[in-house]
Amino acid sequence: MDPSLETRSPSETGLVRLALWFGLVGGLGEVAVHALQRLSKHVLLLIGDDTVWMAPIAIFLFLLVVGFLLTLVQRLRRRPPNELVIPIFILLVTLGILLAYPRLQWAASLALAAGVAFQGTRIYRRRRAGFSRLVRWTLLPLASVVLILAGALGVTRWKERRAVEASAPAGSPNVLLIMLDTVRDLDFDGGDAFAHYLPRLAHAAGSGVRFAVALAPSSWTLPSHASMFTGRWPSEHRSNWDHPLGPGYTTLAETLRQLGYSTAGFAGNRNYVSRETGLAQGFQVFHNLTLGPAELVRSSMLLRKVGESPRIRNLIGWHEMLGRRHAPQITGDMLHWLSSHQDRPFFVFLNYFDAHYPYLPPAPYDSALRAMGGGKDPGLRFREDFDGRLPAAQVLEEGKAAYAGAMRYLDGQVAGLLDSLAQRGVLKNTWVILTSDHGEEFGEHGLTGHGHNLYRTTVQVPLVIWGPGLEAGTSDAPVSLRNIPATVMEWVRPGAPSGFPGASLLQLRATGDSARSELIWEPGMLAVDSAGGADLAAWVRDSTRVIRVGDRGEKVFRLSDPLEAH
């Protein structure tokens, strides 16, 4: 064997140290790019705060694996140490930093990274000893920066947990807001999906008040949640695909925390129900991430591109959404938190994400799908066709079966939570709101998914309220979920002004006021229809529902036509 492969020159750097140094440089480089993007304009990067320390670790581990493989190749081909490692490390780290710019095309990023790797390798070969000293001298400072950022994040979280500003009056009720993300209230034929696909929750609803025509403020997650937290219409708070909920709007969690409530949020939707989108305002504890391999992959732009590649997913037969937190995790986190927070009344928000695309119901809830043959080729359900366009009939039917199975699975999970809370005696003094942020289209209007239109298939959602001494019943009057903050404040401070726009849902039910003049969506939002990118608005007028399509006119539907087909 070549002696040069047996001994390492003093000018060469060991693989582990090299991978760690490049991991720190790459991770901090991506973090710096993200920080500049947020400072320059309001953008949603869909990354967690923990990226400041997770990205360097993720890149280090990835480079370490790549480096070991390259070292084996070097030895087999009798190449000098780091002959292949250095250029590949420079290429990968540079590519990851460039990919942090979302508008830069993949091919352009790769070309630029290749150029940087070529020039960087030339410099390295001329100054090996200098590069080795650079790594030794800067390794500790780079690691210290990561530790400082992680420590600052930890201090911020600690302060949030302790931020209770008053003592709530004795006997103040607890409030539990349960969000079934992406659960529609209409069956595929226009019937009652709540009773059909959520049977256990529908049975429980018999002891509460159900609103049969509850309309979400939006047809997708962020603006809908923002309106339910602030009472403001989407056209007021302006939260959209690239703009978070601003700190200028007071949320229900902030108000209740100021009144002495313990506030906690546990979310399965790690993208749009997050600190970055502004929905964590007012929560002392807010969990939407599970620290693990999936979140490590998501923390680095390079690894995320690889992990979310449809080709790689289809190749390995894995279609789960990276970082999705499932119902047992949400429930478990909430119950664990509750066990140590019995000294104050609480406001807890839960976001269950299991009914969201990709629909992956576990056995036996996937039986209908497997009976159709969908289980033999699960990739059929997760093609890009389910992103607004109308897929082939077979794919559409498999999607319906998978979605139905996911809702039935979620039904059992949430019903189990309510049973557990009842056994603990928590529900005796707790108001519970069960609803969803939007629905889902399955070809009813030539589209699939959500966020593309304002038909009732995407905005009519379940809404049930349980509370101490509440008389059970059903209300057929159309109502908007933006009234949730005003409703909660009626329970917390009876007779006092709520401080939020809208009206109490229970008052609307008691007075028979249908709120039919309320706008369900106001003009100027980024709800885009597939026909040409017009802003959409919708409202209820007498016995009809109106959808305005930009300046191209209005579509008017009878309320008795739930699928709005005529």
mmCIF file with all atom_site columns, N, CA, C and O in Angstrom, residues 252-289:
data_model
loop_
_atom_site.group_PDB
_atom_site.id
_atom_site.type_symbol
_atom_site.label_atom_id
_atom_site.label_alt_id
_atom_site.label_comp_id
_atom_site.label_asym_id
_atom_site.label_entity_id
_atom_site.label_seq_id
_atom_site.pdbx_PDB_ins_code
_atom_site.Cartn_x
_atom_site.Cartn_y
_atom_site.Cartn_z
_atom_site.occupancy
_atom_site.B_iso_or_equiv
_atom_site.pdbx_formal_charge
_atom_site.auth_seq_id
_atom_site.auth_comp_id
_atom_site.auth_asym_id
_atom_site.auth_atom_id
_atom_site.pdbx_PDB_model_num
ATOM 1   N N  . LEU A 1 252 ? -56.379 35.182 21.699 1.00 0.00 ? 252 LEU A N  1
ATOM 2   C CA . LEU A 1 252 ? -57.124 34.660 22.843 1.00 0.00 ? 252 LEU A CA 1
ATOM 3   C C  . LEU A 1 252 ? -56.173 34.151 23.910 1.00 0.00 ? 252 LEU A C  1
ATOM 4   O O  . LEU A 1 252 ? -56.396 34.371 25.117 1.00 0.00 ? 252 LEU A O  1
ATOM 5   N N  . ALA A 1 253 ? -55.096 33.480 23.502 1.00 0.00 ? 253 ALA A N  1
ATOM 6   C CA . ALA A 1 253 ? -54.132 32.971 24.478 1.00 0.00 ? 253 ALA A CA 1
ATOM 7   C C  . ALA A 1 253 ? -53.477 34.097 25.258 1.00 0.00 ? 253 ALA A C  1
ATOM 8   O O  . ALA A 1 253 ? -53.262 33.983 26.481 1.00 0.00 ? 253 ALA A O  1
ATOM 9   N N  . GLU A 1 254 ? -53.150 35.197 24.595 1.00 0.00 ? 254 GLU A N  1
ATOM 10  C CA . GLU A 1 254 ? -52.534 36.328 25.296 1.00 0.00 ? 254 GLU A CA 1
ATOM 11  C C  . GLU A 1 254 ? -53.482 36.907 26.340 1.00 0.00 ? 254 GLU A C  1
ATOM 12  O O  . GLU A 1 254 ? -53.082 37.200 27.474 1.00 0.00 ? 254 GLU A O  1
ATOM 13  N N  . THR A 1 255 ? -54.750 37.062 25.961 1.00 0.00 ? 255 THR A N  1
ATOM 14  C CA . THR A 1 255 ? -55.725 37.636 26.891 1.00 0.00 ? 255 THR A CA 1
ATOM 15  C C  . THR A 1 255 ? -55.933 36.741 28.102 1.00 0.00 ? 255 THR A C  1
ATOM 16  O O  . THR A 1 255 ? -55.957 37.210 29.250 1.00 0.00 ? 255 THR A O  1
ATOM 17  N N  . LEU A 1 256 ? -56.071 35.441 27.877 1.00 0.00 ? 256 LEU A N  1
ATOM 18  C CA . LEU A 1 256 ? -56.299 34.522 28.983 1.00 0.00 ? 256 LEU A CA 1
ATOM 19  C C  . LEU A 1 256 ? -55.060 34.413 29.878 1.00 0.00 ? 256 LEU A C  1
ATOM 20  O O  . LEU A 1 256 ? -55.180 34.284 31.108 1.00 0.00 ? 256 LEU A O  1
ATOM 21  N N  . ARG A 1 257 ? -53.877 34.475 29.286 1.00 0.00 ? 257 ARG A N  1
ATOM 22  C CA . ARG A 1 257 ? -52.657 34.450 30.103 1.00 0.00 ? 257 ARG A CA 1
ATOM 23  C C  . ARG A 1 257 ? -52.603 35.669 31.022 1.00 0.00 ? 257 ARG A C  1
ATOM 24  O O  . ARG A 1 257 ? -52.225 35.575 32.195 1.00 0.00 ? 257 ARG A O  1
ATOM 25  N N  . GLN A 1 258 ? -53.001 36.821 30.495 1.00 0.00 ? 258 GLN A N  1
ATOM 26  C CA . GLN A 1 258 ? -53.022 38.039 31.317 1.00 0.00 ? 258 GLN A CA 1
ATOM 27  C C  . GLN A 1 258 ? -54.038 37.949 32.450 1.00 0.00 ? 258 GLN A C  1
ATOM 28  O O  . GLN A 1 258 ? -53.893 38.614 33.475 1.00 0.00 ? 258 GLN A O  1
ATOM 29  N N  . LEU A 1 259 ? -55.049 37.101 32.265 1.00 0.00 ? 259 LEU A N  1
ATOM 30  C CA . LEU A 1 259 ? -56.067 36.916 33.301 1.00 0.00 ? 259 LEU A CA 1
ATOM 31  C C  . LEU A 1 259 ? -55.668 35.843 34.308 1.00 0.00 ? 259 LEU A C  1
ATOM 32  O O  . LEU A 1 259 ? -56.457 35.509 35.200 1.00 0.00 ? 259 LEU A O  1
ATOM 33  N N  . GLY A 1 260 ? -54.476 35.282 34.154 1.00 0.00 ? 260 GLY A N  1
ATOM 34  C CA . GLY A 1 260 ? -53.996 34.313 35.118 1.00 0.00 ? 260 GLY A CA 1
ATOM 35  C C  . GLY A 1 260 ? -54.121 32.871 34.695 1.00 0.00 ? 260 GLY A C  1
ATOM 36  O O  . GLY A 1 260 ? -53.884 31.968 35.507 1.00 0.00 ? 260 GLY A O  1
ATOM 37  N N  . TYR A 1 261 ? -54.461 32.623 33.458 1.00 0.00 ? 261 TYR A N  1
ATOM 38  C CA . TYR A 1 261 ? -54.590 31.260 32.958 1.00 0.00 ? 261 TYR A CA 1
ATOM 39  C C  . TYR A 1 261 ? -53.224 30.684 32.585 1.00 0.00 ? 261 TYR A C  1
ATOM 40  O O  . TYR A 1 261 ? -52.332 31.414 32.109 1.00 0.00 ? 261 TYR A O  1
ATOM 41  N N  . SER A 1 262 ? -53.053 29.387 32.790 1.00 0.00 ? 262 SER A N  1
ATOM 42  C CA . SER A 1 262 ? -51.932 28.670 32.189 1.00 0.00 ? 262 SER A CA 1
ATOM 43  C C  . SER A 1 262 ? -52.323 28.365 30.749 1.00 0.00 ? 262 SER A C  1
ATOM 44  O O  . SER A 1 262 ? -53.432 27.872 30.491 1.00 0.00 ? 262 SER A O  1
ATOM 45  N N  . THR A 1 263 ? -51.444 28.655 29.806 1.00 0.00 ? 263 THR A N  1
ATOM 46  C CA . THR A 1 263 ? -51.784 28.489 28.388 1.00 0.00 ? 263 THR A CA 1
ATOM 47  C C  . THR A 1 263 ? -50.783 27.545 27.731 1.00 0.00 ? 263 THR A C  1
ATOM 48  O O  . THR A 1 263 ? -49.570 27.665 27.924 1.00 0.00 ? 263 THR A O  1
ATOM 49  N N  . ALA A 1 264 ? -51.295 26.617 26.946 1.00 0.00 ? 264 ALA A N  1
ATOM 50  C CA . ALA A 1 264 ? -50.433 25.643 26.275 1.00 0.00 ? 264 ALA A CA 1
ATOM 51  C C  . ALA A 1 264 ? -51.043 25.257 24.939 1.00 0.00 ? 264 ALA A C  1
ATOM 52  O O  . ALA A 1 264 ? -52.265 25.121 24.811 1.00 0.00 ? 264 ALA A O  1
ATOM 53  N N  . GLY A 1 265 ? -50.188 25.086 23.948 1.00 0.00 ? 265 GLY A N  1
ATOM 54  C CA . GLY A 1 265 ? -50.621 24.644 22.621 1.00 0.00 ? 265 GLY A CA 1
ATOM 55  C C  . GLY A 1 265 ? -49.806 23.443 22.175 1.00 0.00 ? 265 GLY A C  1
ATOM 56  O O  . GLY A 1 265 ? -48.579 23.410 22.353 1.00 0.00 ? 265 GLY A O  1
ATOM 57  N N  . PHE A 1 266 ? -50.483 22.458 21.595 1.00 0.00 ? 266 PHE A N  1
ATOM 58  C CA . PHE A 1 266 ? -49.826 21.249 21.102 1.00 0.00 ? 266 PHE A CA 1
ATOM 59  C C  . PHE A 1 266 ? -50.360 20.982 19.693 1.00 0.00 ? 266 PHE A C  1
ATOM 60  O O  . PHE A 1 266 ? -51.557 20.718 19.520 1.00 0.00 ? 266 PHE A O  1
ATOM 61  N N  . ALA A 1 267 ? -49.492 21.067 18.699 1.00 0.00 ? 267 ALA A N  1
ATOM 62  C CA . ALA A 1 267 ? -49.937 21.038 17.309 1.00 0.00 ? 267 ALA A CA 1
ATOM 63  C C  . ALA A 1 267 ? -49.254 19.941 16.520 1.00 0.00 ? 267 ALA A C  1
ATOM 64  O O  . ALA A 1 267 ? -48.063 19.659 16.709 1.00 0.00 ? 267 ALA A O  1
ATOM 65  N N  . GLY A 1 268 ? -50.012 19.328 15.624 1.00 0.00 ? 268 GLY A N  1
ATOM 66  C CA . GLY A 1 268 ? -49.459 18.339 14.702 1.00 0.00 ? 268 GLY A CA 1
ATOM 67  C C  . GLY A 1 268 ? -49.004 18.963 13.407 1.00 0.00 ? 268 GLY A C  1
ATOM 68  O O  . GLY A 1 268 ? -48.150 18.413 12.707 1.00 0.00 ? 268 GLY A O  1
ATOM 69  N N  . ASN A 1 269 ? -49.557 20.117 13.052 1.00 0.00 ? 269 ASN A N  1
ATOM 70  C CA . ASN A 1 269 ? -49.193 20.810 11.824 1.00 0.00 ? 269 ASN A CA 1
ATOM 71  C C  . ASN A 1 269 ? -47.936 21.630 12.077 1.00 0.00 ? 269 ASN A C  1
ATOM 72  O O  . ASN A 1 269 ? -48.004 22.764 12.541 1.00 0.00 ? 269 ASN A O  1
ATOM 73  N N  . ARG A 1 270 ? -46.767 21.065 11.780 1.00 0.00 ? 270 ARG A N  1
ATOM 74  C CA . ARG A 1 270 ? -45.514 21.731 12.132 1.00 0.00 ? 270 ARG A CA 1
ATOM 75  C C  . ARG A 1 270 ? -45.191 22.884 11.194 1.00 0.00 ? 270 ARG A C  1
ATOM 76  O O  . ARG A 1 270 ? -44.328 23.711 11.492 1.00 0.00 ? 270 ARG A O  1
ATOM 77  N N  . ASN A 1 271 ? -45.876 22.978 10.039 1.00 0.00 ? 271 ASN A N  1
ATOM 78  C CA . ASN A 1 271 ? -45.563 24.042 9.090  1.00 0.00 ? 271 ASN A CA 1
ATOM 79  C C  . ASN A 1 271 ? -46.272 25.349 9.406  1.00 0.00 ? 271 ASN A C  1
ATOM 80  O O  . ASN A 1 271 ? -45.637 26.394 9.587  1.00 0.00 ? 271 ASN A O  1
ATOM 81  N N  . TYR A 1 272 ? -47.607 25.312 9.458  1.00 0.00 ? 272 TYR A N  1
ATOM 82  C CA . TYR A 1 272 ? -48.375 26.553 9.527  1.00 0.00 ? 272 TYR A CA 1
ATOM 83  C C  . TYR A 1 272 ? -49.007 26.819 10.889 1.00 0.00 ? 272 TYR A C  1
ATOM 84  O O  . TYR A 1 272 ? -49.610 27.861 11.083 1.00 0.00 ? 272 TYR A O  1
ATOM 85  N N  . VAL A 1 273 ? -48.895 25.879 11.826 1.00 0.00 ? 273 VAL A N  1
ATOM 86  C CA . VAL A 1 273 ? -49.314 26.148 13.208 1.00 0.00 ? 273 VAL A CA 1
ATOM 87  C C  . VAL A 1 273 ? -48.033 26.136 14.028 1.00 0.00 ? 273 VAL A C  1
ATOM 88  O O  . VAL A 1 273 ? -47.640 25.132 14.605 1.00 0.00 ? 273 VAL A O  1
ATOM 89  N N  . SER A 1 274 ? -47.369 27.276 14.053 1.00 0.00 ? 274 SER A N  1
ATOM 90  C CA . SER A 1 274 ? -46.004 27.316 14.577 1.00 0.00 ? 274 SER A CA 1
ATOM 91  C C  . SER A 1 274 ? -45.690 28.682 15.171 1.00 0.00 ? 274 SER A C  1
ATOM 92  O O  . SER A 1 274 ? -46.471 29.634 15.050 1.00 0.00 ? 274 SER A O  1
ATOM 93  N N  . ARG A 1 275 ? -44.550 28.768 15.788 1.00 0.00 ? 275 ARG A N  1
ATOM 94  C CA . ARG A 1 275 ? -44.069 30.057 16.290 1.00 0.00 ? 275 ARG A CA 1
ATOM 95  C C  . ARG A 1 275 ? -43.799 31.012 15.129 1.00 0.00 ? 275 ARG A C  1
ATOM 96  O O  . ARG A 1 275 ? -44.060 32.212 15.219 1.00 0.00 ? 275 ARG A O  1
ATOM 97  N N  . GLU A 1 276 ? -43.258 30.470 14.058 1.00 0.00 ? 276 GLU A N  1
ATOM 98  C CA . GLU A 1 276 ? -42.909 31.315 12.915 1.00 0.00 ? 276 GLU A CA 1
ATOM 99  C C  . GLU A 1 276 ? -44.135 32.005 12.325 1.00 0.00 ? 276 GLU A C  1
ATOM 100 O O  . GLU A 1 276 ? -44.050 33.151 11.875 1.00 0.00 ? 276 GLU A O  1
ATOM 101 N N  . THR A 1 277 ? -45.285 31.335 12.306 1.00 0.00 ? 277 THR A N  1
ATOM 102 C CA . THR A 1 277 ? -46.487 31.925 11.712 1.00 0.00 ? 277 THR A CA 1
ATOM 103 C C  . THR A 1 277 ? -47.209 32.864 12.664 1.00 0.00 ? 277 THR A C  1
ATOM 104 O O  . THR A 1 277 ? -48.213 33.467 12.295 1.00 0.00 ? 277 THR A O  1
ATOM 105 N N  . GLY A 1 278 ? -46.726 32.992 13.897 1.00 0.00 ? 278 GLY A N  1
ATOM 106 C CA . GLY A 1 278 ? -47.329 33.901 14.856 1.00 0.00 ? 278 GLY A CA 1
ATOM 107 C C  . GLY A 1 278 ? -48.439 33.299 15.686 1.00 0.00 ? 278 GLY A C  1
ATOM 108 O O  . GLY A 1 278 ? -48.987 33.976 16.567 1.00 0.00 ? 278 GLY A O  1
ATOM 109 N N  . LEU A 1 279 ? -48.788 32.045 15.449 1.00 0.00 ? 279 LEU A N  1
ATOM 110 C CA . LEU A 1 279 ? -49.907 31.436 16.158 1.00 0.00 ? 279 LEU A CA 1
ATOM 111 C C  . LEU A 1 279 ? -49.553 31.011 17.580 1.00 0.00 ? 279 LEU A C  1
ATOM 112 O O  . LEU A 1 279 ? -50.439 30.619 18.339 1.00 0.00 ? 279 LEU A O  1
ATOM 113 N N  . ALA A 1 280 ? -48.284 31.075 17.939 1.00 0.00 ? 280 ALA A N  1
ATOM 114 C CA . ALA A 1 280 ? -47.879 30.716 19.306 1.00 0.00 ? 280 ALA A CA 1
ATOM 115 C C  . ALA A 1 280 ? -47.972 31.890 20.265 1.00 0.00 ? 280 ALA A C  1
ATOM 116 O O  . ALA A 1 280 ? -47.672 31.732 21.457 1.00 0.00 ? 280 ALA A O  1
ATOM 117 N N  . GLN A 1 281 ? -48.405 33.054 19.798 1.00 0.00 ? 281 GLN A N  1
ATOM 118 C CA . GLN A 1 281 ? -48.488 34.234 20.662 1.00 0.00 ? 281 GLN A CA 1
ATOM 119 C C  . GLN A 1 281 ? -49.389 33.950 21.865 1.00 0.00 ? 281 GLN A C  1
ATOM 120 O O  . GLN A 1 281 ? -50.524 33.525 21.717 1.00 0.00 ? 281 GLN A O  1
ATOM 121 N N  . GLY A 1 282 ? -48.855 34.191 23.045 1.00 0.00 ? 282 GLY A N  1
ATOM 122 C CA . GLY A 1 282 ? -49.635 34.057 24.268 1.00 0.00 ? 282 GLY A CA 1
ATOM 123 C C  . GLY A 1 282 ? -49.543 32.698 24.941 1.00 0.00 ? 282 GLY A C  1
ATOM 124 O O  . GLY A 1 282 ? -49.996 32.548 26.074 1.00 0.00 ? 282 GLY A O  1
ATOM 125 N N  . PHE A 1 283 ? -48.962 31.709 24.270 1.00 0.00 ? 283 PHE A N  1
ATOM 126 C CA . PHE A 1 283 ? -48.848 30.375 24.867 1.00 0.00 ? 283 PHE A CA 1
ATOM 127 C C  . PHE A 1 283 ? -47.541 30.280 25.660 1.00 0.00 ? 283 PHE A C  1
ATOM 128 O O  . PHE A 1 283 ? -46.458 30.514 25.109 1.00 0.00 ? 283 PHE A O  1
ATOM 129 N N  . GLN A 1 284 ? -47.663 29.919 26.928 1.00 0.00 ? 284 GLN A N  1
ATOM 130 C CA . GLN A 1 284 ? -46.457 29.718 27.733 1.00 0.00 ? 284 GLN A CA 1
ATOM 131 C C  . GLN A 1 284 ? -45.684 28.493 27.263 1.00 0.00 ? 284 GLN A C  1
ATOM 132 O O  . GLN A 1 284 ? -44.455 28.463 27.306 1.00 0.00 ? 284 GLN A O  1
ATOM 133 N N  . VAL A 1 285 ? -46.400 27.477 26.839 1.00 0.00 ? 285 VAL A N  1
ATOM 134 C CA . VAL A 1 285 ? -45.809 26.264 26.285 1.00 0.00 ? 285 VAL A CA 1
ATOM 135 C C  . VAL A 1 285 ? -46.450 26.037 24.924 1.00 0.00 ? 285 VAL A C  1
ATOM 136 O O  . VAL A 1 285 ? -47.677 26.063 24.795 1.00 0.00 ? 285 VAL A O  1
ATOM 137 N N  . PHE A 1 286 ? -45.609 25.843 23.918 1.00 0.00 ? 286 PHE A N  1
ATOM 138 C CA . PHE A 1 286 ? -46.138 25.587 22.570 1.00 0.00 ? 286 PHE A CA 1
ATOM 139 C C  . PHE A 1 286 ? -45.253 24.546 21.892 1.00 0.00 ? 286 PHE A C  1
ATOM 140 O O  . PHE A 1 286 ? -44.080 24.797 21.636 1.00 0.00 ? 286 PHE A O  1
ATOM 141 N N  . HIS A 1 287 ? -45.823 23.368 21.655 1.00 0.00 ? 287 HIS A N  1
ATOM 142 C CA . HIS A 1 287 ? -45.081 22.274 21.035 1.00 0.00 ? 287 HIS A CA 1
ATOM 143 C C  . HIS A 1 287 ? -45.691 21.954 19.675 1.00 0.00 ? 287 HIS A C  1
ATOM 144 O O  . HIS A 1 287 ? -46.855 21.566 19.588 1.00 0.00 ? 287 HIS A O  1
ATOM 145 N N  . ASN A 1 288 ? -44.927 22.124 18.631 1.00 0.00 ? 288 ASN A N  1
ATOM 146 C CA . ASN A 1 288 ? -45.359 21.662 17.310 1.00 0.00 ? 288 ASN A CA 1
ATOM 147 C C  . ASN A 1 288 ? -44.257 20.869 16.611 1.00 0.00 ? 288 ASN A C  1
ATOM 148 O O  . ASN A 1 288 ? -44.397 20.520 15.445 1.00 0.00 ? 288 ASN A O  1
ATOM 149 N N  . LEU A 1 289 ? -43.178 20.598 17.342 1.00 0.00 ? 289 LEU A N  1
ATOM 150 C CA . LEU A 1 289 ? -42.063 19.842 16.783 1.00 0.00 ? 289 LEU A CA 1
ATOM 151 C C  . LEU A 1 289 ? -41.719 18.683 17.702 1.00 0.00 ? 289 LEU A C  1
ATOM 152 O O  . LEU A 1 289 ? -41.815 18.791 18.920 1.00 0.00 ? 289 LEU A O  1
#
